[in-house]
XYZ file of N, CA and C in Angstrom:
756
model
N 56.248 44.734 52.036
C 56.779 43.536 51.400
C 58.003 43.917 50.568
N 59.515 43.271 50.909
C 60.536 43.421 49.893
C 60.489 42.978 48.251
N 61.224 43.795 47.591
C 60.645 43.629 46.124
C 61.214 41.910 45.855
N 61.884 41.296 46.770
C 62.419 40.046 46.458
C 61.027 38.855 46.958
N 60.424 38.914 47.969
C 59.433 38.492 47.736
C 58.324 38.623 47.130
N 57.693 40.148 46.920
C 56.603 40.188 45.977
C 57.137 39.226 44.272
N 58.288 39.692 43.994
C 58.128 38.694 42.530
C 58.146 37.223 42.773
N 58.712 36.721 44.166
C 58.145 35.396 44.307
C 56.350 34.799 43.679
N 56.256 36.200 45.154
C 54.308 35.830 44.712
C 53.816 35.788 43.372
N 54.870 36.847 42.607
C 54.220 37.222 41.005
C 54.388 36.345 40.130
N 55.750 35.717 40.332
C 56.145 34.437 39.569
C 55.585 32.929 39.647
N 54.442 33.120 41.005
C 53.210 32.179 40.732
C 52.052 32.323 40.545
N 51.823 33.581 39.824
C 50.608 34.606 39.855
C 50.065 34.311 38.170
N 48.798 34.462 37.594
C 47.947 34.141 36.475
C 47.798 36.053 36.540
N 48.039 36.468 35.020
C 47.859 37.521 34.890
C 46.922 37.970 33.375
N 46.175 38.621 33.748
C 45.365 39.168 32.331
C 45.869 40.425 31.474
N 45.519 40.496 30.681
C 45.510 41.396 29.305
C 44.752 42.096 28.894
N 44.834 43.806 28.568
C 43.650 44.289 28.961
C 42.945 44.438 27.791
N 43.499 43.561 26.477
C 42.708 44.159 25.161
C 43.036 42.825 23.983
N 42.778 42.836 22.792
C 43.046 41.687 21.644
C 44.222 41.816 21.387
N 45.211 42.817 21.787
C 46.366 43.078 21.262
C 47.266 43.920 22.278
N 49.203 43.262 22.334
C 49.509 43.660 23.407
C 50.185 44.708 23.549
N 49.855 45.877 24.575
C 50.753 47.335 24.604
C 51.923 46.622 24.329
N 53.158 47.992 24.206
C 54.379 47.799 25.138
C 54.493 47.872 26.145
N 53.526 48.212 27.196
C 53.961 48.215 28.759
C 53.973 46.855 29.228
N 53.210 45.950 28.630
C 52.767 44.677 28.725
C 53.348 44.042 28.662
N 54.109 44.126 27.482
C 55.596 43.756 27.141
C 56.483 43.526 27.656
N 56.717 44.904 28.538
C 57.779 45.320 28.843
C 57.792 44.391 30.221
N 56.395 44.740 30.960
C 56.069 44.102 32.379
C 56.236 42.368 31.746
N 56.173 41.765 31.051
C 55.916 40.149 30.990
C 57.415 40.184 30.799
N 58.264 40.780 29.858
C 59.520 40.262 29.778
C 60.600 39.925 31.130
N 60.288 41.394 31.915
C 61.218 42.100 32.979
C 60.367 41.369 34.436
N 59.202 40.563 34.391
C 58.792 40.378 35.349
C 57.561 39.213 34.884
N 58.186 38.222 34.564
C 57.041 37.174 33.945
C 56.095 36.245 34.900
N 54.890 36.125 35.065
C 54.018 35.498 35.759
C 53.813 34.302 35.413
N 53.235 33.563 36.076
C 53.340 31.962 35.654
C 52.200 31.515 34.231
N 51.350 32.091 34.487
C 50.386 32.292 33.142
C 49.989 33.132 32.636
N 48.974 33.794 31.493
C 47.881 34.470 31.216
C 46.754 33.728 31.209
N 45.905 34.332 31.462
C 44.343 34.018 31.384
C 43.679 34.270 30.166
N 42.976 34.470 29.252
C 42.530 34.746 28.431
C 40.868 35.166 28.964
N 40.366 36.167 28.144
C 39.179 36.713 28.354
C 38.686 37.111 27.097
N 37.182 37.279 26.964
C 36.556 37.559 25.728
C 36.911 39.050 25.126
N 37.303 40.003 26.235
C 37.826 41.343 25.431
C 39.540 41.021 25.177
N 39.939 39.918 25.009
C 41.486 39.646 24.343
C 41.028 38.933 23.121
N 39.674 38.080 22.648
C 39.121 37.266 21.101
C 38.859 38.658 20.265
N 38.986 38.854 19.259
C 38.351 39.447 17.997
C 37.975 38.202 16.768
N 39.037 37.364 16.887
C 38.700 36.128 15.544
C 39.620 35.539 15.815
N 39.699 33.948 15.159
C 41.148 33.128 15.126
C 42.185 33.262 14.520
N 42.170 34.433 13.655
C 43.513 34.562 13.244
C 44.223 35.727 14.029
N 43.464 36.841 14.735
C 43.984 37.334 15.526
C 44.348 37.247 17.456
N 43.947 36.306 17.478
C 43.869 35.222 18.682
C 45.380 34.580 18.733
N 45.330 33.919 17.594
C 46.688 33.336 16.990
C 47.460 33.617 17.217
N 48.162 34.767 16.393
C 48.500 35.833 16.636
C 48.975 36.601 18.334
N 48.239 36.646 18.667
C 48.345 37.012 20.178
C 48.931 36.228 21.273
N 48.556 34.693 20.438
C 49.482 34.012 21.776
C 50.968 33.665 21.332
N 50.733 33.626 19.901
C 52.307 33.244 19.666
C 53.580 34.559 19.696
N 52.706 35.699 20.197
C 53.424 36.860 20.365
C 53.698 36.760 22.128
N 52.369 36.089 22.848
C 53.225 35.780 24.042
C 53.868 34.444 24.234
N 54.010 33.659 23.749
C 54.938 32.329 23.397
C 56.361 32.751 23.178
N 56.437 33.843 22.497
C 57.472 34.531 21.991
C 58.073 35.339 22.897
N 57.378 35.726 23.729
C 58.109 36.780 24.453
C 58.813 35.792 25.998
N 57.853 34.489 26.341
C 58.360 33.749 27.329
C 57.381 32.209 26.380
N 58.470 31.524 26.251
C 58.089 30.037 26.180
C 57.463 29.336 27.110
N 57.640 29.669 28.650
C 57.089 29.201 29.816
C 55.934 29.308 29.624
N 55.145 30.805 29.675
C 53.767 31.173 30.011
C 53.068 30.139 29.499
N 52.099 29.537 31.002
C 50.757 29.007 30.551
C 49.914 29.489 29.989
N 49.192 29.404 29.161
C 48.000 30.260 28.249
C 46.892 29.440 28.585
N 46.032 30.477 29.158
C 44.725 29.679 29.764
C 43.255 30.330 29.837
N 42.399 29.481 29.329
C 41.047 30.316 29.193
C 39.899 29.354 30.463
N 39.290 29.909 30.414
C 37.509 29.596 30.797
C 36.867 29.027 29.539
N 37.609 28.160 28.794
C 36.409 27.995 27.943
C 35.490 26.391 28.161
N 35.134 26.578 29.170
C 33.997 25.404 29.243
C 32.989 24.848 28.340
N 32.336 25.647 27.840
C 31.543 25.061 27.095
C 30.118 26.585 27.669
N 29.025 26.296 26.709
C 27.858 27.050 26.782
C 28.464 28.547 26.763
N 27.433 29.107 28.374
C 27.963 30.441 28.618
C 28.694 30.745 28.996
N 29.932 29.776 29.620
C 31.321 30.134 29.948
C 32.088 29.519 28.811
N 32.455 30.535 27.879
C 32.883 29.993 26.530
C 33.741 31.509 25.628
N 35.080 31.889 27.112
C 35.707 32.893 26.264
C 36.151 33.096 25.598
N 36.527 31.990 24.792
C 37.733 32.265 22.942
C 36.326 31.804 22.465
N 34.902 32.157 22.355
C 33.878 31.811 21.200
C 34.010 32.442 20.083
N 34.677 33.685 20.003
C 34.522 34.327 19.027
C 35.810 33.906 18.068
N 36.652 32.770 18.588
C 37.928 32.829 17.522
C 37.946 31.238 17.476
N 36.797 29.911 18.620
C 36.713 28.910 18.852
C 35.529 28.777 18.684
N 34.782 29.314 18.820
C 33.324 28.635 18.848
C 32.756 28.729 20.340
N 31.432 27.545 20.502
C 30.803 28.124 21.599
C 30.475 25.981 21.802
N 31.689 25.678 22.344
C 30.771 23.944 22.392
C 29.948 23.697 23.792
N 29.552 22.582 23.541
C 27.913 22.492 24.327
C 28.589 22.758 25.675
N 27.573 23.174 26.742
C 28.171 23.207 28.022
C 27.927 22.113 28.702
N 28.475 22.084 30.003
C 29.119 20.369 30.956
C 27.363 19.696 30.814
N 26.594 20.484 31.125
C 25.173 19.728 31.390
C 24.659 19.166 30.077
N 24.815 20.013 29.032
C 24.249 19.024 27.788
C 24.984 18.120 27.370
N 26.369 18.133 27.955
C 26.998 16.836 27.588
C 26.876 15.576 27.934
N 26.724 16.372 29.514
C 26.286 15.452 30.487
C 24.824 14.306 30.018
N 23.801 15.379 29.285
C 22.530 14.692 28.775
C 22.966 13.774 27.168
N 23.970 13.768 26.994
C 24.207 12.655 25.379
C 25.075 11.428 25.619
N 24.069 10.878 25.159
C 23.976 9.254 25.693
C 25.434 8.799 25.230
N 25.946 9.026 24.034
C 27.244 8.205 23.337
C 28.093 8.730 24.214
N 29.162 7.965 24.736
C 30.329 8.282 25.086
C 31.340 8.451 23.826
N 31.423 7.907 22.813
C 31.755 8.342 21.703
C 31.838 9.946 20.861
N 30.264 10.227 21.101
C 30.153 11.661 20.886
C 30.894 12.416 21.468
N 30.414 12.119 23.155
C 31.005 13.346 23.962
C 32.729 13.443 23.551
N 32.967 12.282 23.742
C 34.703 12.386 23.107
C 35.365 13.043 22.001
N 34.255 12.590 20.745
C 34.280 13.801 19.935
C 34.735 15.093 20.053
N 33.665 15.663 20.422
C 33.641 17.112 21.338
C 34.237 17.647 22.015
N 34.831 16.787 22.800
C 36.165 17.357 23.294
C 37.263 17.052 22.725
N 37.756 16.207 21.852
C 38.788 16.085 21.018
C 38.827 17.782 20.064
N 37.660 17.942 19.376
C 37.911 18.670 18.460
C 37.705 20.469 19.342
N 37.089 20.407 20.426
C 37.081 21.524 21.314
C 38.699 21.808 21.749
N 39.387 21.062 21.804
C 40.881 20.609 22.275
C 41.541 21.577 21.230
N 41.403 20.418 19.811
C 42.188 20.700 18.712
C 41.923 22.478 18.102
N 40.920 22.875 18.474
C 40.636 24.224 18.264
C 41.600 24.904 19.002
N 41.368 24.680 20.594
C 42.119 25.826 21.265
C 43.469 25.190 21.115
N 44.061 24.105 20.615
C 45.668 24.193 20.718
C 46.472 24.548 19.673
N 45.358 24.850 18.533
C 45.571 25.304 16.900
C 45.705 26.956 17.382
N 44.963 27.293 18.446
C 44.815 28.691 18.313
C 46.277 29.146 19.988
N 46.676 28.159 19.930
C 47.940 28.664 20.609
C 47.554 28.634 22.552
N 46.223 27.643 23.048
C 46.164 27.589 24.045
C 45.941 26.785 24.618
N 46.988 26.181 26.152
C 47.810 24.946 26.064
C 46.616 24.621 27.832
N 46.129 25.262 28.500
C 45.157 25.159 29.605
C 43.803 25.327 29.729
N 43.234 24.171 30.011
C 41.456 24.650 30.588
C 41.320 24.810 31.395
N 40.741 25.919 31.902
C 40.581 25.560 33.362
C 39.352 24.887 33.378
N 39.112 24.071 33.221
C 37.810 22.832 33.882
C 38.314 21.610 33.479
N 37.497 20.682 33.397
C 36.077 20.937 33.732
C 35.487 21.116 35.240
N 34.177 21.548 35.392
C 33.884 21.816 36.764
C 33.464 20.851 37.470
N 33.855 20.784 38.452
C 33.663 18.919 39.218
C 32.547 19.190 40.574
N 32.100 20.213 40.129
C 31.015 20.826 40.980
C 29.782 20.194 40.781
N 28.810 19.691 41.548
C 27.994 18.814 41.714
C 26.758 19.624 42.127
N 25.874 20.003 41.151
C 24.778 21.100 40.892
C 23.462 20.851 41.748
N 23.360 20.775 42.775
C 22.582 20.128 44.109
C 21.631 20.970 44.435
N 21.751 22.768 44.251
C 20.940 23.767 44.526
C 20.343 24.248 43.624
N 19.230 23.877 43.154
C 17.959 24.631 41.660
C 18.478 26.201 42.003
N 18.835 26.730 43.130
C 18.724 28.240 42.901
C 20.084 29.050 43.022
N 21.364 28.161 42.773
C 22.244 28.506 42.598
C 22.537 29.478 41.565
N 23.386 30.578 41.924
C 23.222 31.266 41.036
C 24.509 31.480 40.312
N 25.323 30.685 39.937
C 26.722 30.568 39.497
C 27.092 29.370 38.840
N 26.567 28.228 39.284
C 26.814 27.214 38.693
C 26.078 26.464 37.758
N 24.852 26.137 37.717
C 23.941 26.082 37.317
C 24.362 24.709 35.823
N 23.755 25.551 34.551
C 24.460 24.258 33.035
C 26.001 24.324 32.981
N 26.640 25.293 34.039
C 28.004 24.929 33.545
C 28.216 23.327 34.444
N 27.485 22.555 34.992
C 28.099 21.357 35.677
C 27.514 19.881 35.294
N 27.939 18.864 35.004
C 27.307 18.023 34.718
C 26.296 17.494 35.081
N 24.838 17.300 35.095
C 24.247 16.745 35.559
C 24.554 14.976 36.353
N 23.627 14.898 37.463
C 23.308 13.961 38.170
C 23.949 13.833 39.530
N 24.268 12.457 40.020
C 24.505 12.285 41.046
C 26.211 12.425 41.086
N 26.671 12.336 42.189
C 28.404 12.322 42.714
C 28.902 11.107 41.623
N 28.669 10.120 41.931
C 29.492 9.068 40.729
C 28.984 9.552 39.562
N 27.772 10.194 39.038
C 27.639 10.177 37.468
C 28.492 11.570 37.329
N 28.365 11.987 38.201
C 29.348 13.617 37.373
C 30.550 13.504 37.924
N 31.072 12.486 38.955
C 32.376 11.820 38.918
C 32.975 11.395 37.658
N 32.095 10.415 36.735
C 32.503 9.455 35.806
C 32.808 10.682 34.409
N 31.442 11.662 34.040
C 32.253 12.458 33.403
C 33.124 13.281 33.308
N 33.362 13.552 35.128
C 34.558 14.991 34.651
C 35.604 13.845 34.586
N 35.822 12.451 34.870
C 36.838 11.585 34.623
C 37.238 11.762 33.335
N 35.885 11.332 32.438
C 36.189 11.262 30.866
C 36.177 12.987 30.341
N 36.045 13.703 30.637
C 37.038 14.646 29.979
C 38.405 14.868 30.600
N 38.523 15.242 31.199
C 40.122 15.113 31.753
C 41.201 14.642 30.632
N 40.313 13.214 30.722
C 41.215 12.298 30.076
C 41.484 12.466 28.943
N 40.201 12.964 27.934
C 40.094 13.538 26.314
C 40.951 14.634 26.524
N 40.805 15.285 26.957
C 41.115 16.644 27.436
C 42.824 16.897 27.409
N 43.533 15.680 28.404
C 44.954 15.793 28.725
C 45.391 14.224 27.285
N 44.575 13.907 26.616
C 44.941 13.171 25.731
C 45.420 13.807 24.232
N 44.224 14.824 24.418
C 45.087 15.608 23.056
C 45.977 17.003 23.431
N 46.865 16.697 24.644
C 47.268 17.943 24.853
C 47.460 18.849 26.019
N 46.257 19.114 26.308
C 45.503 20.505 26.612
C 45.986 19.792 28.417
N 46.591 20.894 29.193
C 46.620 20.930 30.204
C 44.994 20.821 31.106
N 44.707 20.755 32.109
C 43.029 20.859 32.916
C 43.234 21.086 34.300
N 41.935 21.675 34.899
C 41.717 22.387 36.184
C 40.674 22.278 36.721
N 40.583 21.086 37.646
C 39.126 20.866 38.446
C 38.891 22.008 38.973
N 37.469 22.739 39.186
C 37.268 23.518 39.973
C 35.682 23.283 40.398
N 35.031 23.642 41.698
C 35.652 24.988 42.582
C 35.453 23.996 44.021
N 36.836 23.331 43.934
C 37.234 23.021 45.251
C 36.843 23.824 46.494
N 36.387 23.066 47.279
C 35.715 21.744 47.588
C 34.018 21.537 47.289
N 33.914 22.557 46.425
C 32.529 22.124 45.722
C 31.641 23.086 45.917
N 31.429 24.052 44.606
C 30.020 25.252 45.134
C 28.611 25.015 44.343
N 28.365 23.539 43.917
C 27.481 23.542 43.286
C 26.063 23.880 44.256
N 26.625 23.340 45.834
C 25.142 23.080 46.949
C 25.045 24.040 47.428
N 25.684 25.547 46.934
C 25.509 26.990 47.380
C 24.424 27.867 47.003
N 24.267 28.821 47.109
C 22.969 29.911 47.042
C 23.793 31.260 46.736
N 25.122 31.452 46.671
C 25.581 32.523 46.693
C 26.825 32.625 45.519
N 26.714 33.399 44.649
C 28.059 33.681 44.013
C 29.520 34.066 45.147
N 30.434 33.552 44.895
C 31.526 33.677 45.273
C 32.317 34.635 45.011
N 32.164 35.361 44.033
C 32.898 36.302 43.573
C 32.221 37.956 44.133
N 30.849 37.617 45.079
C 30.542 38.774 45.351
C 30.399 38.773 47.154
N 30.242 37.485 47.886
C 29.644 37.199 48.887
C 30.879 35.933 49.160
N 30.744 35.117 50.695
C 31.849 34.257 51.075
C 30.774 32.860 51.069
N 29.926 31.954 50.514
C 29.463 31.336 50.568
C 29.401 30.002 51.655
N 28.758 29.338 52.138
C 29.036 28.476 52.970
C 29.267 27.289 52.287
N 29.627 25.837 52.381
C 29.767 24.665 51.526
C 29.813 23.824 52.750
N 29.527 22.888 52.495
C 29.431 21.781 53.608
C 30.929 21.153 54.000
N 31.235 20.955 55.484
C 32.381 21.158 55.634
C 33.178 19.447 55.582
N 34.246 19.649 55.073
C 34.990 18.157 54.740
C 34.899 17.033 55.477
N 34.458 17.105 56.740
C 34.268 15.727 57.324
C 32.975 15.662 57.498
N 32.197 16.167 56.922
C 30.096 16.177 56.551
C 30.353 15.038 55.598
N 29.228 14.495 55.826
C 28.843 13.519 54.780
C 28.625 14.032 53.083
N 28.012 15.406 53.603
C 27.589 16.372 52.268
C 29.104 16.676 51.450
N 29.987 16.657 52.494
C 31.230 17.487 52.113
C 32.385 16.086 51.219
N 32.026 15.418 52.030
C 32.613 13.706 51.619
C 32.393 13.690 49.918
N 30.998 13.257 49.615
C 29.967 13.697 48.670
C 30.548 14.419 47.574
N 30.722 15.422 48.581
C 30.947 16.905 46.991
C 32.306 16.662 46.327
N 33.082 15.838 47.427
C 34.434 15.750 46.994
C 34.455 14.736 45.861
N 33.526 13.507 45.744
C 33.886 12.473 45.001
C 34.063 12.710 43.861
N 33.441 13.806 42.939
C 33.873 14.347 41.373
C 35.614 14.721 41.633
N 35.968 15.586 42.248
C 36.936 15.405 42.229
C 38.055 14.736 42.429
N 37.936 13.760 43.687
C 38.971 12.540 43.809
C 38.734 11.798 41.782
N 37.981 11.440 41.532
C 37.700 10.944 39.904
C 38.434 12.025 39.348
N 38.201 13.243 38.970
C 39.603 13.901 38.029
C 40.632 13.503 38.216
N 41.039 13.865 39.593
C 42.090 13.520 39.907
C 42.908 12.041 39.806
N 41.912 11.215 39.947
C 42.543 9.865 39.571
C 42.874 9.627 38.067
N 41.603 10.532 37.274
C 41.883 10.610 36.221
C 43.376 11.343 35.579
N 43.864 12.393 36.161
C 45.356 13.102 36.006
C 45.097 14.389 35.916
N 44.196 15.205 36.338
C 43.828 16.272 36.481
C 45.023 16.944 36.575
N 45.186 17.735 36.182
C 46.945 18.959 36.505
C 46.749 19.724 37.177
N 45.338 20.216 37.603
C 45.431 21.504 38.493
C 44.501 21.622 39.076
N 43.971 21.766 40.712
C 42.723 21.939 41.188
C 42.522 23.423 41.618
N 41.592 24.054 41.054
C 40.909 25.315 41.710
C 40.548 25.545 43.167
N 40.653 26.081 43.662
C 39.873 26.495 44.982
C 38.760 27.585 45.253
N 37.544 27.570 45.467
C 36.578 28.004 45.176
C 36.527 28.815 46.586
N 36.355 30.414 46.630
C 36.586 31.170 47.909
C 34.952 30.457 48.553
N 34.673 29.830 49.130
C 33.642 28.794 50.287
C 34.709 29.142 51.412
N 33.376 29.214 52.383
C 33.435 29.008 54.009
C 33.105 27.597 54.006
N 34.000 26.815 54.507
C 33.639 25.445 54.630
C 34.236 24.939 56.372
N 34.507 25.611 56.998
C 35.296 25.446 58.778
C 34.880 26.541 59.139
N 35.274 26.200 60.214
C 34.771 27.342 61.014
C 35.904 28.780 61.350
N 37.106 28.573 60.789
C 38.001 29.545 60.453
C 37.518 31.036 59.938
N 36.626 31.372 59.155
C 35.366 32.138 58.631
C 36.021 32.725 57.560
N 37.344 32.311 56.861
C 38.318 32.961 56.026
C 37.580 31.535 54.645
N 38.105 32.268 53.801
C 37.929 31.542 52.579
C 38.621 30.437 52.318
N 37.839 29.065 51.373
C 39.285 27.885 51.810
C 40.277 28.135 50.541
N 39.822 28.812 49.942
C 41.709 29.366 49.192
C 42.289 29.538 49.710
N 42.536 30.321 51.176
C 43.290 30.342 52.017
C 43.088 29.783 53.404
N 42.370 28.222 53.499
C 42.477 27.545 54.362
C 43.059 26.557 54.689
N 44.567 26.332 55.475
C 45.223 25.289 55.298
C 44.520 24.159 55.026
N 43.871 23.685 56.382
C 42.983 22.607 56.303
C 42.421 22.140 54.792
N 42.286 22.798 54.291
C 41.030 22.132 53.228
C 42.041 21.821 52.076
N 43.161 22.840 51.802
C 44.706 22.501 51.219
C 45.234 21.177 51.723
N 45.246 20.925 52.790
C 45.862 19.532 53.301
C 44.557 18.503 53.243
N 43.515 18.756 52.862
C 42.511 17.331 52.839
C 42.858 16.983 51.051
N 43.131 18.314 50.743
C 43.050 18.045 49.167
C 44.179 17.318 48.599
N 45.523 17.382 49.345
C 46.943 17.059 49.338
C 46.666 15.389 49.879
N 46.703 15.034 51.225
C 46.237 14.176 52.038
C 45.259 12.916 51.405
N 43.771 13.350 51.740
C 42.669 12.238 51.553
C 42.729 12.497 50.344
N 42.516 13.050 49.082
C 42.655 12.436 47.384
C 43.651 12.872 47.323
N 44.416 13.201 47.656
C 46.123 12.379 46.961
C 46.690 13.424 46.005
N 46.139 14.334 45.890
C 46.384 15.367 44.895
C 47.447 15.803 45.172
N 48.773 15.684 43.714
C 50.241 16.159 43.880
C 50.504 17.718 43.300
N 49.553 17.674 42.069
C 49.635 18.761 41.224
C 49.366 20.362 41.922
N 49.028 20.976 40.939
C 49.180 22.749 41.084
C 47.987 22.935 41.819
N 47.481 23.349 42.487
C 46.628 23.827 43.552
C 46.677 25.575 42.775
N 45.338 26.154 42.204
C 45.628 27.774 42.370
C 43.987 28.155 42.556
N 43.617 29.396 42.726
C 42.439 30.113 43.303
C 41.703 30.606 42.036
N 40.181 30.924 42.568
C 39.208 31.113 42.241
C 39.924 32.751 41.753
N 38.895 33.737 41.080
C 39.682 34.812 40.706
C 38.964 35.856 41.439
């Protein structure tokens, strides 16, 4: 690969940090060769004032960079130590006020944009169908396709109301799986299945809602046997049948 295309790829690439605080090589690599975001991870938190700190040192070094965590809620909750730890998608999912839940994400918002970070990646529009899933589980809202349609709608909306950029994931849906993705190629029911129709409806709802960015979850969903992060098809149903204009990026 010529060095003129690899920085193409790099210049749409999400890159991590290997500690709470940044070398100079880090530096040197973000100035001379800047990626489209950082990610944030729990070995980059020590506390909120040094969190702070950290992003406005990469704010500083490129105004562009997206700054972006996992912080969902529960056990996917990586700035806890400088944000806190708010409820995850399923217990939200279980509180009756829509008022509350709004709450909660207003002030979950106002935390991470006080602490210098402008992307969520969620909420997860994954539709929790398999008791023995082993990945998705309280990170997803409880119930059926329209009820966990209707809430990943209403966060989105809290969500991109005070701010905070958002990222449906894991396109086209790994809640009805048995397999982590990050270790194995999982199967998902394929887009013109009724199951697959289904899994999609949380997400057409973000998305109508203004979702900014959809994930792609590495699923075997065609018979291609490649992952649909890199399956046109499932890229063009997502473009195509819900209408999705925004950033399309991958599972990690």
């Amino acid at each position: 690969m010529n060095e003129s295309l690899h920085l193409k790829f790099w210049r749409h690439s999400v890159a991590g940090i290997s500690g709470p605080y940044l070398s100079e090589e880090e530096i040197g690599l973000i100035k001379e060769y800047p990626p489209a975001g950082i990610i944030l991870f729990a070995r980059n938190v020590e506390d909120a004032r040094q969190l702070r700190k950290l992003t406005s040192e990469l704010s500083g070094i490129n105004p562009d960079l997206l700054i972006m965590a996992d912080h969902e809620g529960g056990m996917i909750s990586v700035l806890a130590d400088g944000a806190g730890v708010p409820p995850s998608q399923f217990a939200m999912g279980r509180v009756e006020s829509g008022e509350l839940r709004r709450e909660v994400y207003r002030e979950t918002a106002s935390r991470m944009r006080c602490l210098g970070v402008d992307t969520l990646l969620g909420p997860l529009a994954d539709i929790n169908s398999n008791p023995e899933n082993p990945v998705i589980g309280t990170r997803a809202f409880p119930g059926s396709a329209g009820e966990v349609g209707r809430l990943v709608a209403e966060e989105v909306e809290e969500f991109r109301r005070a701010g905070l950029l958002t990222c449906l994931k894991h396109f086209p849906g790994h809640g009805g799986t048995g397999t982590d993705s990050h270790l194995a190629l999982p199967e998902a029911p394929g887009l013109s299945t009724e199951n697959g129709r289904i899994a999609a409806i949380p997400f057409r709802n973000g998305i109508e809602a203004g979702a900014d960015m959809v994930m792609t979850g590495h699923l075997e969903v065609g018979e291609s046997g490649i992952p649909s992060s890199l399956d046109r098809p499932v890229i063009d149903y997502l473009r195509s049948a819900l209408g999705f204009e925004g950033v399309v990026i991958t599972d990690d």
